[in-house]
Tab-separated table of C-alpha atoms and ligand atoms in Angstrom:
chain	number	residue	atom	x	y	z
A	1	UNK	CA	2.068	32.675	60.273
A	2	UNK	CA	-0.959	33.406	58.057
A	3	UNK	CA	-3.426	31.140	56.138
A	4	UNK	CA	-3.977	32.663	52.645
A	5	UNK	CA	-7.541	31.357	52.610
A	6	UNK	CA	-8.627	32.562	56.053
A	7	UNK	CA	-11.035	35.423	56.209
A	8	UNK	CA	-9.561	36.872	59.415
A	9	UNK	CA	-5.975	36.571	58.073
A	10	UNK	CA	-7.283	38.654	55.115
A	11	UNK	CA	-8.681	41.181	57.586
A	12	UNK	CA	-5.306	41.296	59.328
A	13	UNK	CA	-3.514	41.920	55.918
A	14	UNK	CA	-6.183	44.533	54.974
A	15	UNK	CA	-7.293	42.526	51.997
A	16	UNK	CA	-10.843	42.607	53.448
A	17	UNK	CA	-11.919	45.898	55.079
A	18	UNK	CA	-13.017	45.953	58.741
A	19	UNK	CA	-13.846	48.509	61.334
A	20	UNK	CA	-10.800	48.221	63.588
A	21	UNK	CA	-10.978	49.429	67.174
A	22	UNK	CA	-7.503	48.316	68.307
A	23	UNK	CA	-4.313	47.079	66.743
A	24	UNK	CA	-0.841	46.239	67.847
A	25	UNK	CA	1.882	43.993	66.615
A	26	UNK	CA	0.263	40.883	68.025
A	27	UNK	CA	-3.517	41.614	68.210
A	28	UNK	CA	-6.320	43.066	66.227
A	29	UNK	CA	-9.817	43.976	67.374
A	30	UNK	CA	-12.644	44.882	64.993
A	31	UNK	CA	-16.369	45.245	65.024
A	32	UNK	CA	-18.346	42.183	64.156
A	33	UNK	CA	-20.000	42.469	60.822
A	34	UNK	CA	-23.399	41.166	62.101
A	35	UNK	CA	-23.606	42.480	65.664
A	36	UNK	CA	-25.723	40.636	68.275
A	37	UNK	CA	-25.912	43.562	70.733
A	38	UNK	CA	-25.138	47.232	70.950
A	39	UNK	CA	-21.439	46.330	71.436
A	40	UNK	CA	-20.072	43.283	69.577
A	41	UNK	CA	-16.480	43.206	68.514
A	42	UNK	CA	-14.018	40.472	67.790
A	43	UNK	CA	-10.346	40.218	69.026
A	44	UNK	CA	-7.888	37.931	67.309
A	45	UNK	CA	-4.209	37.174	67.443
A	46	UNK	CA	-2.611	38.260	64.168
A	47	UNK	CA	-0.994	34.829	63.812
A	48	UNK	CA	-3.319	32.202	62.402
A	49	UNK	CA	-4.413	29.794	65.065
A	50	UNK	CA	-7.391	27.644	64.111
A	51	UNK	CA	-9.237	27.415	67.456
A	52	UNK	CA	-8.799	27.256	71.216
A	53	UNK	CA	-8.181	23.440	70.655
A	54	UNK	CA	-5.030	24.390	68.823
A	55	UNK	CA	-3.475	26.499	71.527
A	56	UNK	CA	-0.028	25.725	72.751
A	57	UNK	CA	2.323	27.084	75.432
A	58	UNK	CA	3.725	29.587	72.907
A	59	UNK	CA	0.304	31.256	72.676
A	60	UNK	CA	0.196	32.063	76.436
A	61	UNK	CA	1.377	35.681	76.152
A	62	UNK	CA	-0.846	36.731	73.272
A	63	UNK	CA	-3.957	34.975	74.717
A	64	UNK	CA	-3.169	36.745	78.197
A	65	UNK	CA	-2.798	40.061	76.467
A	66	UNK	CA	-6.248	39.624	74.834
A	67	UNK	CA	-7.852	38.701	78.114
A	68	UNK	CA	-6.452	41.918	79.639
A	69	UNK	CA	-7.418	44.096	76.706
A	70	UNK	CA	-11.073	42.771	76.499
A	71	UNK	CA	-12.420	44.706	79.470
A	72	UNK	CA	-10.514	47.890	78.554
A	73	UNK	CA	-11.833	47.950	75.016
A	74	UNK	CA	-15.259	46.900	76.151
A	75	UNK	CA	-15.492	49.878	78.502
A	76	UNK	CA	-14.175	52.212	75.723
A	77	UNK	CA	-16.934	50.873	73.477
A	78	UNK	CA	-19.727	51.593	75.972
A	79	UNK	CA	-19.964	48.362	78.046
A	80	UNK	CA	-19.605	50.149	81.441
A	81	UNK	CA	-21.512	47.468	83.478
A	82	UNK	CA	-20.243	44.266	82.008
A	83	UNK	CA	-20.192	42.201	78.888
A	84	UNK	CA	-19.961	38.600	77.745
A	85	UNK	CA	-16.821	37.044	76.372
A	86	UNK	CA	-17.482	33.957	74.127
A	87	UNK	CA	-14.995	31.809	72.288
A	88	UNK	CA	-16.893	29.402	70.005
A	89	UNK	CA	-14.664	26.409	69.550
A	90	UNK	CA	-14.916	23.642	67.021
A	91	UNK	CA	-18.049	21.756	65.671
A	92	UNK	CA	-19.730	21.406	69.112
A	93	UNK	CA	-18.969	25.080	69.899
A	94	UNK	CA	-20.406	26.033	66.388
A	95	UNK	CA	-17.298	27.983	65.505
A	96	UNK	CA	-17.780	29.303	61.907
A	97	UNK	CA	-14.549	31.129	61.257
A	98	UNK	CA	-11.513	28.893	61.835
A	99	UNK	CA	-9.166	31.563	63.167
A	100	UNK	CA	-9.490	31.800	67.042
A	101	UNK	CA	-11.440	34.934	67.999
A	102	UNK	CA	-12.971	36.294	71.189
A	103	UNK	CA	-16.437	37.747	70.892
A	104	UNK	CA	-16.933	40.625	73.265
A	105	UNK	CA	-20.631	41.275	73.499
A	106	UNK	CA	-22.224	44.057	75.649
A	107	UNK	CA	-23.744	47.472	75.580
A	108	UNK	CA	-26.140	48.953	78.004
A	109	UNK	CA	-28.934	46.343	77.834
A	110	UNK	CA	-28.697	43.157	79.832
A	111	UNK	CA	-27.964	40.161	77.466
A	112	UNK	CA	-30.272	37.052	77.149
A	113	UNK	CA	-29.465	33.914	79.005
A	114	UNK	CA	-26.076	32.306	78.327
A	115	UNK	CA	-27.730	29.227	76.611
A	116	UNK	CA	-31.377	28.050	76.513
A	117	UNK	CA	-31.868	25.342	79.223
A	118	UNK	CA	-32.771	22.682	76.647
A	119	UNK	CA	-29.266	22.940	75.094
A	120	UNK	CA	-26.484	20.469	75.798
A	121	UNK	CA	-26.463	18.137	78.717
B	1	5GP	P1	-18.037	32.186	65.102
B	1	5GP	O1	-19.365	31.560	64.814
B	1	5GP	O2	-16.900	31.618	64.257
B	1	5GP	O3	-17.720	32.243	66.538
B	1	5GP	O4	-18.229	33.708	64.751
B	1	5GP	C1	-17.777	34.313	63.575
B	1	5GP	C2	-18.149	35.812	63.591
B	1	5GP	O5	-17.488	36.561	62.570
B	1	5GP	C3	-19.640	35.965	63.382
B	1	5GP	O6	-20.176	36.810	64.504
B	1	5GP	C4	-19.630	36.791	62.101
B	1	5GP	O7	-20.644	37.871	62.113
B	1	5GP	C5	-18.211	37.396	62.065
B	1	5GP	N1	-17.755	37.646	60.706
B	1	5GP	C6	-17.736	36.825	59.682
B	1	5GP	N2	-17.157	37.238	58.614
B	1	5GP	C7	-16.797	38.606	58.928
B	1	5GP	C8	-16.199	39.659	58.152
B	1	5GP	O8	-15.802	39.490	57.019
B	1	5GP	N3	-15.992	40.755	58.885
B	1	5GP	C9	-16.403	40.993	60.187
B	1	5GP	N4	-16.105	42.183	60.715
B	1	5GP	N5	-16.925	40.014	60.878
B	1	5GP	C10	-17.120	38.817	60.212
B	2	ZN	ZN1	-6.357	33.166	59.925
């Protein structure tokens, strides 16, 4: 299942170029075009799923696969001492691309605070 207008579906199809770091039949990982740290890549299911709020039982395997792959790929990319995994979801989560994606953000430098204290609540 693909959405012809979705930018990440276009990356899956190769219609938009990306710097891939992992691919199999279910999953694609590629470097974020606008990295926020020394390591910043995205991991997506190849099937178009809009956001975490659209996950169903049938997505259990692919989402589990991505969670197990995340630390392996993070280490390979140079995050030996940890990383942050972010899944921005919906309007409140400020999701900008409506194809579910994990951000894996790390590197050698410690990251900033998770959220400024003034946020949310
Ligand atoms: P969101 O705010 O939806 O969680 O994050 C979307 C992410 O996708 C952003 O970090 C942005 O830099 C990245 N992004 C948007 N368009 C492209 C693109 O065409 N190629 C790549 N590699 N990353 C993209
Ligand atoms: Zn898509």
